[in-house]
């Protein structure tokens, strides 16, 4: 939305409009759903003035009303499903990773969390008939996990039928057995993965805001952003906020970060995939003591929660822990050189 339209709101002049846009309040809707305290703190506007601006934006944006279930169903038909290329896991998720939702994957070190984010960065670029979303990927890397070599492996590990179709679609001459053509195809996949390394939690939060800008720039392009991967969501927050005295501050910042990510999902019909670290619960006497960190803030923000557990050899157990409309269950996959594969 152009800044001059924000100036139509009472109390918003050119300088205030600049502040609002700089802090992510770019539309009537984004202002309408903010709280006076949030706007006051982030945009340096008095709380009373912020309340007046928000109320005016709510009237202008017509938010907060009710709608019929049929209207909600119609809107949900726009949601895309990103396939894992593993039938058993896709069935568990009702078809795959949903756009406009946060999917959290947690597990111990080496359980395959980063493998999932790399695989989805590849799969998202496939057309819907092959389980993809015809889109690009934003990859926020907080643990130095992104490896282009792994993308190379996973592209080469796609089915030959998919590889032939992708070469034709991307106008690459050759066949999957032609090394030069395959190198060109891998490069084409890498071109649609936008990677940024987060150096601390504040930088990670900033990158989420930059991701929103990037998604907006690509929305009308041939490769709109259809997935944002954050690997891992909690590493920096866990390292920087140590002890119970820091817990409230950590959770508050984590909550804001999650809402920034969710905004991208809602605005651009994008899937949000985050990985999470775990801790051992010493109070657990029965069953698996492993639990995701991040507390209720992350638990409530994640639409789908998935737990990865090591099994024998390259096998991994994928467990759906929480979903609003799906039953809990488990599936088995393998983490191999060519990527994630069925059992």
Short mmCIF file of C-alpha atoms in Angstrom, two decimals:
data_model
loop_
_atom_site.label_atom_id
_atom_site.label_comp_id
_atom_site.label_asym_id
_atom_site.label_seq_id
_atom_site.Cartn_x
_atom_site.Cartn_y
_atom_site.Cartn_z
CA UNK A 1 0.00 0.00 0.00
CA UNK A 2 1.40 3.45 -0.89
CA UNK A 3 2.38 5.53 2.11
CA UNK A 4 0.09 8.45 1.16
CA UNK A 5 -2.96 6.22 1.79
CA UNK A 6 -1.81 5.73 5.37
CA UNK A 7 -1.93 9.49 5.76
CA UNK A 8 -5.71 9.29 5.31
CA UNK A 9 -5.84 7.89 8.86
CA UNK A 10 -6.32 10.52 11.59
CA UNK A 11 -3.07 11.58 13.22
CA UNK A 12 -0.87 10.07 10.49
CA UNK A 13 1.31 12.59 8.69
CA UNK A 14 4.22 11.92 6.31
CA UNK A 15 6.73 11.31 9.13
CA UNK A 16 4.40 8.93 11.01
CA UNK A 17 3.57 7.11 7.77
CA UNK A 18 7.30 6.60 7.19
CA UNK A 19 7.71 5.17 10.71
CA UNK A 20 4.76 2.82 10.25
CA UNK A 21 6.00 1.47 6.91
CA UNK A 22 9.57 1.06 8.21
CA UNK A 23 8.25 -1.10 11.05
CA UNK A 24 6.05 -3.33 8.92
CA UNK A 25 2.70 -1.52 9.30
CA UNK A 26 2.20 -1.17 5.56
CA UNK A 27 -1.57 -1.62 5.22
CA UNK A 28 -4.79 -0.85 7.05
CA UNK A 29 -5.10 -4.53 7.91
CA UNK A 30 -1.61 -4.82 9.45
CA UNK A 31 -2.36 -1.74 11.57
CA UNK A 32 -5.84 -2.94 12.51
CA UNK A 33 -4.60 -6.20 14.02
CA UNK A 34 -1.81 -4.53 16.04
CA UNK A 35 -2.06 -3.54 19.69
CA UNK A 36 -1.42 0.05 20.84
CA UNK A 37 1.51 -1.14 22.97
CA UNK A 38 3.11 -3.01 20.08
CA UNK A 39 2.79 -0.05 17.72
CA UNK A 40 4.01 2.38 20.36
CA UNK A 41 7.13 0.32 21.09
CA UNK A 42 8.09 -0.55 17.52
CA UNK A 43 7.13 2.62 15.64
CA UNK A 44 7.90 5.15 18.40
CA UNK A 45 4.36 6.54 18.48
CA UNK A 46 2.53 7.57 21.64
CA UNK A 47 0.20 4.85 22.93
CA UNK A 48 -2.85 7.11 22.84
CA UNK A 49 -2.12 8.15 19.24
CA UNK A 50 -1.48 4.52 18.33
CA UNK A 51 -4.89 3.53 19.72
CA UNK A 52 -6.61 6.19 17.61
CA UNK A 53 -4.76 5.10 14.47
CA UNK A 54 -5.60 1.43 15.09
CA UNK A 55 -9.30 2.14 15.65
CA UNK A 56 -9.49 4.18 12.44
CA UNK A 57 -7.69 1.39 10.53
CA UNK A 58 -10.15 -1.17 11.89
CA UNK A 59 -13.06 0.84 10.53
CA UNK A 60 -11.35 1.33 7.17
CA UNK A 61 -10.21 -2.29 6.80
CA UNK A 62 -13.50 -3.77 8.02
CA UNK A 63 -11.76 -6.43 10.12
CA UNK A 64 -13.12 -8.33 13.07
CA UNK A 65 -16.43 -9.34 11.50
CA UNK A 66 -17.87 -12.82 11.28
CA UNK A 67 -18.18 -14.93 8.15
CA UNK A 68 -19.95 -18.17 7.31
CA UNK A 69 -18.31 -21.57 7.42
CA UNK A 70 -18.89 -21.82 3.65
CA UNK A 71 -16.79 -18.68 3.14
CA UNK A 72 -14.01 -20.12 5.30
CA UNK A 73 -14.15 -23.37 3.31
CA UNK A 74 -13.90 -21.44 0.04
CA UNK A 75 -10.84 -19.58 1.30
CA UNK A 76 -9.23 -22.82 2.50
CA UNK A 77 -9.46 -24.19 -1.03
CA UNK A 78 -6.63 -21.77 -1.90
CA UNK A 79 -4.31 -23.62 0.53
CA UNK A 80 -1.60 -25.65 -1.16
CA UNK A 81 -0.13 -28.98 -0.04
CA UNK A 82 3.58 -29.63 -0.42
CA UNK A 83 4.40 -33.31 -0.80
CA UNK A 84 7.26 -35.06 0.99
CA UNK A 85 7.34 -37.47 -1.99
CA UNK A 86 6.71 -40.18 0.62
CA UNK A 87 3.13 -41.46 0.50
CA UNK A 88 3.07 -42.65 4.11
CA UNK A 89 4.14 -39.24 5.46
CA UNK A 90 1.85 -37.33 3.09
CA UNK A 91 -1.10 -39.44 4.26
CA UNK A 92 -0.18 -38.62 7.85
CA UNK A 93 -0.36 -34.90 7.00
CA UNK A 94 -3.51 -35.09 4.92
CA UNK A 95 -1.62 -34.51 1.68
CA UNK A 96 1.56 -32.71 2.73
CA UNK A 97 2.80 -29.50 4.35
CA UNK A 98 0.10 -26.81 4.23
CA UNK A 99 0.57 -23.25 3.08
CA UNK A 100 -0.71 -20.52 5.43
CA UNK A 101 0.39 -22.67 8.39
CA UNK A 102 3.44 -23.20 10.58
CA UNK A 103 4.76 -26.77 10.53
CA UNK A 104 7.25 -27.53 13.28
CA UNK A 105 9.66 -30.46 12.99
CA UNK A 106 11.56 -31.31 16.16
CA UNK A 107 13.93 -34.05 17.20
CA UNK A 108 17.36 -34.89 18.55
CA UNK A 109 20.63 -34.09 16.81
CA UNK A 110 20.98 -36.25 13.69
CA UNK A 111 17.30 -37.16 13.49
CA UNK A 112 16.95 -35.56 10.04
CA UNK A 113 15.42 -32.13 10.70
CA UNK A 114 17.78 -30.28 8.34
CA UNK A 115 17.30 -33.01 5.75
CA UNK A 116 13.58 -32.21 5.75
CA UNK A 117 14.17 -28.48 5.15
CA UNK A 118 16.58 -29.19 2.28
CA UNK A 119 14.17 -31.67 0.70
CA UNK A 120 11.26 -29.23 0.89
CA UNK A 121 13.43 -26.50 -0.68
CA UNK A 122 13.67 -28.85 -3.68
CA UNK A 123 10.13 -30.28 -3.65
CA UNK A 124 8.45 -26.84 -3.47
CA UNK A 125 9.80 -26.02 -6.94
CA UNK A 126 8.04 -28.95 -8.58
CA UNK A 127 4.67 -28.43 -10.30
CA UNK A 128 1.47 -29.51 -8.48
CA UNK A 129 1.18 -32.69 -10.55
CA UNK A 130 4.45 -33.81 -8.95
CA UNK A 131 3.48 -32.66 -5.45
CA UNK A 132 5.14 -29.23 -5.52
CA UNK A 133 3.86 -25.66 -5.39
CA UNK A 134 5.63 -24.13 -8.42
CA UNK A 135 7.50 -21.74 -6.14
CA UNK A 136 10.76 -20.69 -4.58
CA UNK A 137 12.15 -21.04 -1.07
CA UNK A 138 13.51 -18.70 1.58
CA UNK A 139 15.95 -20.47 3.91
CA UNK A 140 16.89 -18.79 7.21
CA UNK A 141 19.95 -20.64 8.50
CA UNK A 142 20.72 -20.14 12.19
CA UNK A 143 22.97 -23.18 12.72
CA UNK A 144 25.10 -23.15 9.56
CA UNK A 145 23.22 -26.16 8.22
CA UNK A 146 22.46 -25.16 4.63
CA UNK A 147 24.55 -27.09 2.12
CA UNK A 148 24.12 -26.54 -1.63
CA UNK A 149 25.82 -29.91 -2.13
CA UNK A 150 22.86 -31.52 -0.37
CA UNK A 151 20.46 -29.79 -2.77
CA UNK A 152 22.57 -31.26 -5.60
CA UNK A 153 22.15 -34.75 -4.13
CA UNK A 154 18.40 -34.35 -3.69
CA UNK A 155 17.76 -32.96 -7.18
CA UNK A 156 19.65 -35.90 -8.66
CA UNK A 157 17.66 -38.21 -6.38
CA UNK A 158 14.30 -37.20 -7.90
CA UNK A 159 12.49 -39.77 -10.06
CA UNK A 160 13.62 -39.85 -13.68
CA UNK A 161 10.12 -38.88 -14.85
CA UNK A 162 10.26 -35.75 -12.70
CA UNK A 163 13.80 -34.92 -13.88
CA UNK A 164 12.77 -35.20 -17.55
CA UNK A 165 9.74 -32.95 -16.95
CA UNK A 166 11.83 -30.39 -15.06
CA UNK A 167 14.45 -30.22 -17.81
CA UNK A 168 11.73 -29.63 -20.38
CA UNK A 169 9.96 -27.06 -18.20
CA UNK A 170 13.18 -25.13 -17.53
CA UNK A 171 14.27 -25.43 -21.18
CA UNK A 172 17.38 -27.47 -20.43
CA UNK A 173 18.57 -29.62 -23.32
CA UNK A 174 19.66 -33.12 -22.42
CA UNK A 175 18.62 -36.10 -20.32
CA UNK A 176 19.14 -37.16 -16.67
CA UNK A 177 22.10 -39.26 -17.82
CA UNK A 178 23.78 -36.16 -19.31
CA UNK A 179 26.05 -34.68 -16.60
CA UNK A 180 26.19 -31.23 -18.16
CA UNK A 181 22.39 -31.04 -18.31
CA UNK A 182 22.10 -32.25 -14.71
CA UNK A 183 24.54 -29.60 -13.50
CA UNK A 184 22.44 -26.96 -15.24
CA UNK A 185 19.28 -28.33 -13.63
CA UNK A 186 20.83 -28.33 -10.16
CA UNK A 187 21.90 -24.72 -10.72
CA UNK A 188 18.33 -23.82 -11.72
CA UNK A 189 17.00 -25.31 -8.47
CA UNK A 190 19.64 -23.48 -6.40
CA UNK A 191 18.72 -20.19 -8.09
CA UNK A 192 15.25 -20.38 -6.52
CA UNK A 193 16.51 -20.92 -2.95
CA UNK A 194 17.23 -17.63 -1.15
CA UNK A 195 19.53 -18.27 1.83
CA UNK A 196 20.48 -15.98 4.70
CA UNK A 197 22.52 -16.87 7.76
CA UNK A 198 21.19 -15.55 11.08
CA UNK A 199 24.00 -14.54 13.45
CA UNK A 200 21.84 -13.97 16.56
CA UNK A 201 18.18 -13.82 17.57
CA UNK A 202 17.79 -10.12 16.68
CA UNK A 203 19.26 -10.76 13.25
CA UNK A 204 16.93 -13.74 12.83
CA UNK A 205 13.91 -11.55 13.62
CA UNK A 206 15.17 -8.97 11.12
CA UNK A 207 15.55 -11.67 8.47
CA UNK A 208 11.89 -12.64 8.92
CA UNK A 209 10.98 -9.04 8.11
CA UNK A 210 13.30 -9.13 5.08
CA UNK A 211 11.69 -12.42 4.04
CA UNK A 212 8.32 -10.68 3.95
CA UNK A 213 9.76 -8.02 1.62
CA UNK A 214 11.34 -10.66 -0.62
CA UNK A 215 8.10 -12.65 -0.80
CA UNK A 216 6.29 -9.47 -1.83
CA UNK A 217 8.84 -8.75 -4.56
CA UNK A 218 8.45 -12.28 -5.99
CA UNK A 219 4.67 -12.61 -5.63
CA UNK A 220 3.90 -11.77 -9.26
CA UNK A 221 7.01 -13.46 -10.66
CA UNK A 222 7.37 -16.86 -12.32
CA UNK A 223 8.69 -18.26 -9.02
CA UNK A 224 6.68 -16.83 -6.09
CA UNK A 225 7.93 -17.75 -2.63
CA UNK A 226 5.94 -20.76 -1.46
CA UNK A 227 7.94 -21.93 1.55
CA UNK A 228 10.01 -20.28 4.28
CA UNK A 229 12.33 -22.67 6.14
CA UNK A 230 13.90 -21.68 9.45
CA UNK A 231 16.59 -24.11 10.64
CA UNK A 232 16.53 -23.87 13.53
CA UNK A 233 13.92 -21.58 15.01
CA UNK A 234 15.08 -21.77 18.62
CA UNK A 235 18.88 -22.19 18.61
CA UNK A 236 19.80 -18.52 19.08
CA UNK A 237 16.97 -17.83 21.55
CA UNK A 238 18.03 -20.82 23.64
CA UNK A 239 21.71 -19.76 23.67
CA UNK A 240 21.13 -16.05 24.40
CA UNK A 241 18.38 -16.25 27.03
CA UNK A 242 19.67 -18.52 29.76
CA UNK A 243 17.91 -19.16 33.07
CA UNK A 244 14.42 -18.58 34.38
CA UNK A 245 15.04 -14.84 34.77
CA UNK A 246 15.39 -14.51 31.00
CA UNK A 247 12.47 -16.78 30.15
CA UNK A 248 9.78 -14.09 29.84
CA UNK A 249 11.92 -11.94 27.52
CA UNK A 250 12.82 -14.96 25.40
CA UNK A 251 9.22 -16.07 25.00
CA UNK A 252 8.06 -12.55 24.16
CA UNK A 253 10.63 -12.22 21.36
CA UNK A 254 9.95 -15.74 20.12
CA UNK A 255 6.23 -14.96 20.02
CA UNK A 256 6.84 -11.86 17.89
CA UNK A 257 9.12 -13.82 15.56
CA UNK A 258 6.48 -16.51 15.06
CA UNK A 259 3.81 -13.93 14.31
CA UNK A 260 6.11 -12.28 11.75
CA UNK A 261 6.56 -15.65 10.05
CA UNK A 262 2.83 -16.37 10.16
CA UNK A 263 2.15 -13.02 8.50
CA UNK A 264 4.25 -14.14 5.52
CA UNK A 265 2.24 -17.35 5.32
CA UNK A 266 -1.10 -15.53 5.39
CA UNK A 267 -0.16 -12.73 3.00
CA UNK A 268 1.55 -14.79 0.32
CA UNK A 269 -0.02 -18.26 0.68
CA UNK A 270 3.34 -19.60 1.86
CA UNK A 271 4.19 -22.68 3.92
CA UNK A 272 6.28 -21.98 7.05
CA UNK A 273 8.54 -24.87 8.04
CA UNK A 274 10.59 -24.51 11.24
CA UNK A 275 12.87 -26.96 12.98
CA UNK A 276 13.17 -27.03 16.74
CA UNK A 277 15.63 -28.37 19.26
CA UNK A 278 14.68 -30.68 22.13
CA UNK A 279 15.46 -31.24 25.78
CA UNK A 280 15.08 -34.25 28.03
CA UNK A 281 12.34 -34.04 30.64
CA UNK A 282 13.78 -35.47 33.90
CA UNK A 283 10.26 -35.80 35.38
CA UNK A 284 9.24 -38.32 32.74
CA UNK A 285 9.28 -41.83 34.22
CA UNK A 286 7.52 -43.58 31.36
CA UNK A 287 7.87 -43.29 27.59
CA UNK A 288 10.12 -40.99 25.60
CA UNK A 289 11.44 -38.12 27.80
CA UNK A 290 12.27 -35.97 24.75
CA UNK A 291 10.27 -32.76 24.51
CA UNK A 292 10.41 -29.76 22.20
CA UNK A 293 11.69 -26.51 23.64
CA UNK A 294 9.90 -23.19 23.15
CA UNK A 295 7.09 -23.88 25.61
CA UNK A 296 3.43 -23.07 25.05
CA UNK A 297 4.26 -20.09 22.81
CA UNK A 298 5.62 -22.38 20.11
CA UNK A 299 3.14 -25.15 20.85
CA UNK A 300 0.17 -22.87 20.21
CA UNK A 301 1.73 -21.10 17.21
CA UNK A 302 2.56 -24.31 15.33
CA UNK A 303 -0.39 -25.63 13.34
CA UNK A 304 1.33 -28.98 12.80
CA UNK A 305 3.94 -30.47 15.15
CA UNK A 306 6.06 -33.39 13.96
CA UNK A 307 8.56 -35.38 15.97
CA UNK A 308 11.46 -37.11 14.19
CA UNK A 309 13.01 -40.07 15.96
CA UNK A 310 16.03 -42.15 14.98
CA UNK A 311 15.47 -45.82 14.24
CA UNK A 312 17.66 -48.59 12.86
CA UNK A 313 20.21 -47.49 10.25
CA UNK A 314 18.88 -44.76 7.96
CA UNK A 315 15.28 -45.22 9.13
CA UNK A 316 13.46 -42.36 10.85
CA UNK A 317 10.09 -42.46 12.60
CA UNK A 318 7.93 -39.45 11.71
CA UNK A 319 5.27 -38.86 14.33
CA UNK A 320 2.44 -36.34 13.98
CA UNK A 321 2.09 -34.96 17.50
CA UNK A 322 -0.49 -32.23 16.99
CA UNK A 323 -2.76 -31.05 14.17
CA UNK A 324 -6.14 -29.29 14.24
CA UNK A 325 -7.95 -31.71 11.93
CA UNK A 326 -5.82 -34.86 11.77
CA UNK A 327 -5.37 -37.85 14.03
CA UNK A 328 -2.00 -38.50 15.65
CA UNK A 329 0.01 -41.20 13.95
CA UNK A 330 3.40 -42.40 12.78
CA UNK A 331 5.11 -43.10 9.48
CA UNK A 332 8.54 -44.40 8.51
CA UNK A 333 10.99 -42.86 6.05
CA UNK A 334 14.64 -43.23 5.17
CA UNK A 335 17.29 -40.49 5.05
CA UNK A 336 19.58 -41.49 2.20
CA UNK A 337 22.21 -39.90 0.00
CA UNK A 338 19.56 -39.03 -2.61
CA UNK A 339 17.27 -37.44 -0.01
CA UNK A 340 14.19 -38.53 1.90
CA UNK A 341 12.82 -41.82 0.60
CA UNK A 342 10.00 -44.24 1.49
CA UNK A 343 10.78 -47.22 3.68
#
